[in-house]
Amino acid sequence: MAPHNFYVKLVGEVLAKQLASLGANLIISARNEAELERVKTQLVGKHAPNGVKILPLDLASGEEHLREAVQKAESLFPGKGVDYMIHNAALERPKSSALDATEESLKATFDVNVVGTITLTKLLAPSMLTRGKGHFVVMSSAAGKTPAPGQAVYSASKYALNGYFHSLRSELYLKGIKVTVVCPGPIETSKNIGENSSGSTGISEKRVSSERCAELTIIAATHGLKEVWISDQPVLAVMYLVQYLPTIGYWLMDKIGGKRVEVAAKKGNTYSWRLLFGQKKTA
């Protein structure tokens, strides 16, 4: 788990706490070693905190650095290796028009969300294949299943991630390798609790809690589910429409797409039904 923004940082931390409480042997990874030490001291379980291993890791550091990290990870629990790899890193920029994406932001997003994640997987998979078992749990996004106006580059990276890991599972499933792709919608964090559309205290966007997201992710992985969607409404309804009634789903997203970008620029609620139905005019 190597977080690159607030959302994945908190979900990764909650996942670590829940997995530790279930008795898992953990290796926790991120770029910031001090943050890893902080999280480690808060873990409670059969092997926590003293048995928890820390492995600083930057997904954008290149293949050689990632190879060294994989070799170290495989050696931290002699005779066991890595059974589950939870890919929880993501880089997401502030919402903006698809045409405003810079080359720098495009490369930075794909280096972390796609290239680094795939490279780490390619380096770890051979050891899993040798043992005849292994499980990749991939924290993707609802933006990897539906259009995400205002998040075109992030959405593109998640579509790429979904395509790679579903293909990987199909290739390696009979060799003992499992893949669970998790697609969360908006998640509640301590950063967005109590914020309304203007960013001030008031009615908040409807979000799934980080604790519930982590809990459902663990349930999905341990039950071997291939893909799971975790979201509140209206995002979950849109995901179903795009998946099963794509003509209607894409029509809906076309109707609200421009409005969503405008609302995002004003730091408003980009997950509101009002994007479709409009706001009531005041006298």
Tab-separated table of C-alpha atoms in Angstrom:
chain	number	residue	atom	x	y	z
A	1	MET	CA	0.000	0.000	0.000
A	2	ALA	CA	1.694	3.168	-1.195
A	3	PRO	CA	-0.596	6.189	-0.879
A	4	HIS	CA	-0.173	9.309	-3.007
A	5	ASN	CA	-3.203	11.345	-1.933
A	6	PHE	CA	-5.442	11.828	1.086
A	7	TYR	CA	-8.219	9.422	0.070
A	8	VAL	CA	-6.036	6.368	-0.497
A	9	LYS	CA	-3.851	7.287	2.467
A	10	LEU	CA	-6.779	7.050	4.862
A	11	VAL	CA	-8.337	3.963	3.268
A	12	GLY	CA	-4.934	2.250	3.311
A	13	GLU	CA	-4.490	3.095	6.973
A	14	VAL	CA	-7.933	1.739	7.843
A	15	LEU	CA	-7.251	-1.409	5.817
A	16	ALA	CA	-4.025	-1.950	7.741
A	17	LYS	CA	-5.837	-1.583	11.068
A	18	GLN	CA	-8.602	-4.000	10.107
A	19	LEU	CA	-6.208	-6.582	8.662
A	20	ALA	CA	-3.978	-6.387	11.741
A	21	SER	CA	-6.983	-6.934	13.996
A	22	LEU	CA	-7.790	-10.076	11.996
A	23	GLY	CA	-4.311	-11.467	12.695
A	24	ALA	CA	-2.639	-10.864	9.345
A	25	ASN	CA	1.126	-10.614	8.938
A	26	LEU	CA	1.530	-7.173	7.385
A	27	ILE	CA	4.041	-5.285	5.285
A	28	ILE	CA	2.956	-1.650	4.993
A	29	SER	CA	4.395	0.602	2.316
A	30	ALA	CA	4.298	4.283	1.417
A	31	ARG	CA	6.737	7.007	0.446
A	32	ASN	CA	6.760	8.587	3.916
A	33	GLU	CA	8.553	6.330	6.424
A	34	ALA	CA	7.554	8.519	9.386
A	35	GLU	CA	3.894	8.049	8.486
A	36	LEU	CA	4.423	4.295	8.263
A	37	GLU	CA	5.915	4.309	11.764
A	38	ARG	CA	2.920	6.287	13.034
A	39	VAL	CA	0.463	3.811	11.530
A	40	LYS	CA	2.442	0.830	12.835
A	41	THR	CA	2.242	2.048	16.456
A	42	GLN	CA	-1.561	2.216	16.167
A	43	LEU	CA	-2.039	-1.337	14.918
A	44	VAL	CA	-3.445	-3.972	17.249
A	45	GLY	CA	-3.592	-7.707	16.617
A	46	LYS	CA	-1.890	-11.083	16.940
A	47	HIS	CA	1.203	-9.853	15.086
A	48	ALA	CA	0.864	-6.113	15.719
A	49	PRO	CA	2.483	-3.795	16.204
A	50	ASN	CA	5.889	-5.463	16.712
A	51	GLY	CA	5.476	-8.013	13.924
A	52	VAL	CA	4.438	-5.459	11.312
A	53	LYS	CA	7.113	-4.773	8.703
A	54	ILE	CA	7.736	-1.358	7.133
A	55	LEU	CA	8.874	-1.064	3.529
A	56	PRO	CA	9.240	2.487	2.134
A	57	LEU	CA	8.185	2.498	-1.505
A	58	ASP	CA	7.595	5.002	-4.306
A	59	LEU	CA	5.761	3.559	-7.303
A	60	ALA	CA	7.218	6.227	-9.568
A	61	SER	CA	10.830	5.323	-8.681
A	62	GLY	CA	11.402	2.992	-11.637
A	63	GLU	CA	11.683	-0.751	-12.224
A	64	GLU	CA	15.038	-1.332	-10.490
A	65	HIS	CA	13.911	0.271	-7.234
A	66	LEU	CA	10.646	-1.662	-7.379
A	67	ARG	CA	12.574	-4.897	-8.010
A	68	GLU	CA	14.632	-4.273	-4.869
A	69	ALA	CA	11.452	-3.603	-2.890
A	70	VAL	CA	9.860	-6.857	-4.073
A	71	GLN	CA	12.982	-8.847	-3.186
A	72	LYS	CA	13.002	-7.348	0.290
A	73	ALA	CA	9.270	-7.946	0.767
A	74	GLU	CA	9.660	-11.596	-0.187
A	75	SER	CA	12.421	-11.997	2.406
A	76	LEU	CA	10.660	-10.342	5.346
A	77	PHE	CA	8.671	-13.467	6.246
A	78	PRO	CA	11.049	-16.367	5.456
A	79	GLY	CA	9.371	-19.375	3.928
A	80	LYS	CA	6.090	-17.546	3.350
A	81	GLY	CA	6.430	-14.683	0.887
A	82	VAL	CA	3.629	-12.327	-0.106
A	83	ASP	CA	0.193	-13.946	-0.347
A	84	TYR	CA	-1.897	-10.789	-0.833
A	85	MET	CA	-0.760	-7.626	-2.582
A	86	ILE	CA	-3.155	-4.735	-1.999
A	87	HIS	CA	-2.597	-2.063	-4.626
A	88	ASN	CA	-3.888	1.066	-2.936
A	89	ALA	CA	-1.789	3.831	-4.512
A	90	ALA	CA	-3.366	6.523	-6.632
A	91	LEU	CA	-2.608	10.011	-7.856
A	92	GLU	CA	-5.606	12.244	-8.431
A	93	ARG	CA	-5.498	15.888	-9.446
A	94	PRO	CA	-8.192	18.517	-8.704
A	95	LYS	CA	-11.194	18.178	-11.016
A	96	SER	CA	-10.878	20.122	-14.261
A	97	SER	CA	-11.812	19.938	-17.925
A	98	ALA	CA	-10.365	17.082	-19.972
A	99	LEU	CA	-8.847	19.675	-22.322
A	100	ASP	CA	-6.954	21.334	-19.465
A	101	ALA	CA	-4.841	18.268	-18.673
A	102	THR	CA	-1.145	18.995	-19.032
A	103	GLU	CA	1.446	16.542	-20.292
A	104	GLU	CA	3.089	16.651	-16.849
A	105	SER	CA	-0.138	15.716	-15.045
A	106	LEU	CA	-0.889	13.010	-17.594
A	107	LYS	CA	2.523	11.371	-17.159
A	108	ALA	CA	2.538	11.744	-13.367
A	109	THR	CA	-0.901	10.143	-13.031
A	110	PHE	CA	-0.111	7.210	-15.303
A	111	ASP	CA	3.344	6.660	-13.770
A	112	VAL	CA	1.742	5.968	-10.379
A	113	ASN	CA	-1.719	4.649	-11.189
A	114	VAL	CA	-0.753	2.434	-14.121
A	115	VAL	CA	2.942	1.994	-14.923
A	116	GLY	CA	4.205	1.660	-11.341
A	117	THR	CA	1.336	-0.582	-10.286
A	118	ILE	CA	1.705	-2.884	-13.291
A	119	THR	CA	5.498	-3.022	-12.938
A	120	LEU	CA	5.233	-3.975	-9.262
A	121	THR	CA	2.738	-6.695	-10.183
A	122	LYS	CA	4.999	-8.119	-12.920
A	123	LEU	CA	7.898	-8.277	-10.466
A	124	LEU	CA	5.919	-9.962	-7.684
A	125	ALA	CA	3.851	-12.402	-9.741
A	126	PRO	CA	6.694	-14.881	-10.530
A	127	SER	CA	7.172	-15.670	-6.822
A	128	MET	CA	3.428	-16.232	-6.452
A	129	LEU	CA	3.441	-18.506	-9.477
A	130	THR	CA	6.304	-20.527	-8.006
A	131	ARG	CA	4.241	-21.059	-4.827
A	132	GLY	CA	1.102	-21.730	-6.858
A	133	LYS	CA	-0.952	-19.078	-5.077
A	134	GLY	CA	-1.294	-15.329	-4.765
A	135	HIS	CA	-3.937	-12.636	-4.743
A	136	PHE	CA	-3.828	-9.084	-6.111
A	137	VAL	CA	-6.404	-6.737	-4.591
A	138	VAL	CA	-6.634	-3.606	-6.718
A	139	MET	CA	-8.189	-0.407	-5.386
A	140	SER	CA	-9.558	1.033	-8.610
A	141	SER	CA	-12.474	3.480	-8.778
A	142	ALA	CA	-16.020	4.030	-9.980
A	143	ALA	CA	-14.251	6.376	-12.415
A	144	GLY	CA	-12.816	3.236	-14.009
A	145	LYS	CA	-16.328	1.970	-14.808
A	146	THR	CA	-18.161	5.132	-15.894
A	147	PRO	CA	-17.312	8.452	-17.517
A	148	ALA	CA	-16.022	10.899	-14.897
A	149	PRO	CA	-16.428	14.462	-16.190
A	150	GLY	CA	-13.795	16.655	-14.574
A	151	GLN	CA	-11.552	13.627	-13.932
A	152	ALA	CA	-10.769	12.436	-17.461
A	153	VAL	CA	-7.095	11.576	-16.889
A	154	TYR	CA	-7.750	9.882	-13.546
A	155	SER	CA	-10.652	7.967	-15.124
A	156	ALA	CA	-8.447	6.903	-18.047
A	157	SER	CA	-5.814	5.562	-15.640
A	158	LYS	CA	-8.408	3.513	-13.772
A	159	TYR	CA	-9.905	2.111	-16.989
A	160	ALA	CA	-6.366	1.041	-17.921
A	161	LEU	CA	-5.853	-0.558	-14.523
A	162	ASN	CA	-9.120	-2.500	-14.763
A	163	GLY	CA	-8.265	-3.743	-18.242
A	164	TYR	CA	-4.827	-4.958	-17.208
A	165	PHE	CA	-5.850	-6.775	-14.035
A	166	HIS	CA	-8.938	-8.471	-15.476
A	167	SER	CA	-6.736	-9.699	-18.338
A	168	LEU	CA	-4.028	-10.815	-15.895
A	169	ARG	CA	-6.536	-12.819	-13.885
A	170	SER	CA	-7.820	-14.559	-17.013
A	171	GLU	CA	-4.255	-15.534	-17.955
A	172	LEU	CA	-3.145	-16.764	-14.529
A	173	TYR	CA	-6.299	-17.929	-12.745
A	174	LEU	CA	-5.710	-21.622	-13.457
A	175	LYS	CA	-2.187	-21.222	-12.057
A	176	GLY	CA	-3.469	-20.127	-8.656
A	177	ILE	CA	-3.399	-16.337	-9.068
A	178	LYS	CA	-6.529	-14.419	-8.065
A	179	VAL	CA	-7.448	-10.787	-8.725
A	180	THR	CA	-10.088	-8.685	-6.996
A	181	VAL	CA	-10.773	-5.270	-8.526
A	182	VAL	CA	-12.442	-2.858	-6.083
A	183	CYS	CA	-14.263	0.160	-7.542
A	184	PRO	CA	-15.203	2.648	-4.807
A	185	GLY	CA	-17.255	5.754	-5.405
A	186	PRO	CA	-16.831	8.825	-3.164
A	187	ILE	CA	-15.391	7.858	0.232
A	188	GLU	CA	-15.816	9.795	3.463
A	189	THR	CA	-12.583	10.948	5.069
A	190	SER	CA	-11.821	13.268	7.965
A	191	LYS	CA	-10.973	15.857	5.309
A	192	ASN	CA	-14.456	16.031	3.790
A	193	ILE	CA	-16.702	15.278	6.799
A	194	GLY	CA	-19.093	18.143	7.408
A	195	GLU	CA	-18.338	20.054	4.220
A	196	ASN	CA	-21.129	21.188	1.948
A	197	SER	CA	-21.016	22.341	-1.655
A	198	SER	CA	-19.281	25.579	-0.757
A	199	GLY	CA	-16.657	23.882	1.393
A	200	SER	CA	-18.096	25.184	4.667
A	201	THR	CA	-19.658	23.272	7.545
A	202	GLY	CA	-23.127	22.000	6.744
A	203	ILE	CA	-24.810	19.238	4.755
A	204	SER	CA	-22.125	16.963	3.332
A	205	GLU	CA	-21.945	14.901	0.174
A	206	LYS	CA	-23.250	11.389	0.687
A	207	ARG	CA	-20.201	9.144	0.981
A	208	VAL	CA	-19.310	5.654	2.161
A	209	SER	CA	-17.119	5.676	5.266
A	210	SER	CA	-13.477	4.619	4.981
A	211	GLU	CA	-14.136	1.913	7.577
A	212	ARG	CA	-17.008	0.437	5.576
A	213	CYS	CA	-14.992	0.606	2.349
A	214	ALA	CA	-12.096	-1.263	3.992
A	215	GLU	CA	-14.436	-3.842	5.523
A	216	LEU	CA	-16.163	-4.580	2.202
A	217	THR	CA	-12.800	-4.752	0.421
A	218	ILE	CA	-11.568	-7.421	2.838
A	219	ILE	CA	-14.833	-9.368	2.504
A	220	ALA	CA	-14.603	-9.218	-1.301
A	221	ALA	CA	-10.978	-10.393	-1.313
A	222	THR	CA	-11.434	-13.240	1.154
A	223	HIS	CA	-14.454	-14.481	-0.800
A	224	GLY	CA	-12.533	-14.361	-4.074
A	225	LEU	CA	-14.830	-11.884	-5.798
A	226	LYS	CA	-13.507	-10.718	-9.157
A	227	GLU	CA	-14.929	-7.198	-8.995
A	228	VAL	CA	-16.839	-5.220	-6.393
A	229	TRP	CA	-18.479	-1.781	-6.446
A	230	ILE	CA	-18.581	0.209	-3.207
A	231	SER	CA	-20.595	3.400	-3.330
A	232	ASP	CA	-23.627	5.299	-2.179
A	233	GLN	CA	-26.160	6.913	-4.510
A	234	PRO	CA	-26.258	8.437	-7.072
A	235	VAL	CA	-22.877	7.037	-8.189
A	236	LEU	CA	-23.927	3.390	-7.730
A	237	ALA	CA	-27.037	3.906	-9.877
A	238	VAL	CA	-24.927	5.473	-12.628
A	239	MET	CA	-22.522	2.507	-12.529
A	240	TYR	CA	-25.413	0.080	-13.019
A	241	LEU	CA	-26.857	2.158	-15.870
A	242	VAL	CA	-23.537	2.367	-17.729
A	243	GLN	CA	-22.890	-1.368	-17.192
A	244	TYR	CA	-26.322	-2.762	-18.092
A	245	LEU	CA	-28.079	0.050	-20.033
A	246	PRO	CA	-25.155	1.869	-21.633
A	247	THR	CA	-27.210	3.968	-24.040
A	248	ILE	CA	-29.125	5.480	-21.119
A	249	GLY	CA	-26.062	5.646	-18.899
A	250	TYR	CA	-23.959	7.532	-21.443
A	251	TRP	CA	-26.897	9.834	-22.271
A	252	LEU	CA	-27.160	10.684	-18.585
A	253	MET	CA	-23.445	11.426	-18.254
A	254	ASP	CA	-23.530	13.551	-21.419
A	255	LYS	CA	-26.381	15.560	-19.911
A	256	ILE	CA	-24.558	16.351	-16.670
A	257	GLY	CA	-20.910	16.308	-17.781
A	258	GLY	CA	-20.512	20.015	-18.525
A	259	LYS	CA	-22.390	20.981	-15.380
A	260	ARG	CA	-20.160	18.749	-13.276
A	261	VAL	CA	-17.015	20.469	-14.516
A	262	GLU	CA	-18.564	23.873	-13.731
A	263	VAL	CA	-19.585	22.746	-10.233
A	264	ALA	CA	-16.132	21.297	-9.606
A	265	ALA	CA	-14.547	24.648	-10.516
A	266	LYS	CA	-16.688	26.230	-7.784
A	267	LYS	CA	-15.741	23.405	-5.388
A	268	GLY	CA	-19.333	22.291	-5.224
A	269	ASN	CA	-20.995	18.895	-4.768
A	270	THR	CA	-20.055	16.905	-7.874
A	271	TYR	CA	-22.035	13.832	-6.745
A	272	SER	CA	-25.477	15.459	-6.435
A	273	TRP	CA	-28.729	14.526	-8.205
A	274	ARG	CA	-29.101	18.266	-8.772
A	275	LEU	CA	-26.630	17.980	-11.623
A	276	LEU	CA	-29.390	16.162	-13.519
A	277	PHE	CA	-32.507	17.909	-12.250
A	278	GLY	CA	-31.059	21.372	-11.595
A	279	GLN	CA	-31.369	23.534	-8.527
A	280	LYS	CA	-34.563	25.243	-7.424
A	281	LYS	CA	-34.562	28.911	-8.247
A	282	THR	CA	-34.942	31.226	-5.309
A	283	ALA	CA	-37.311	34.162	-5.479
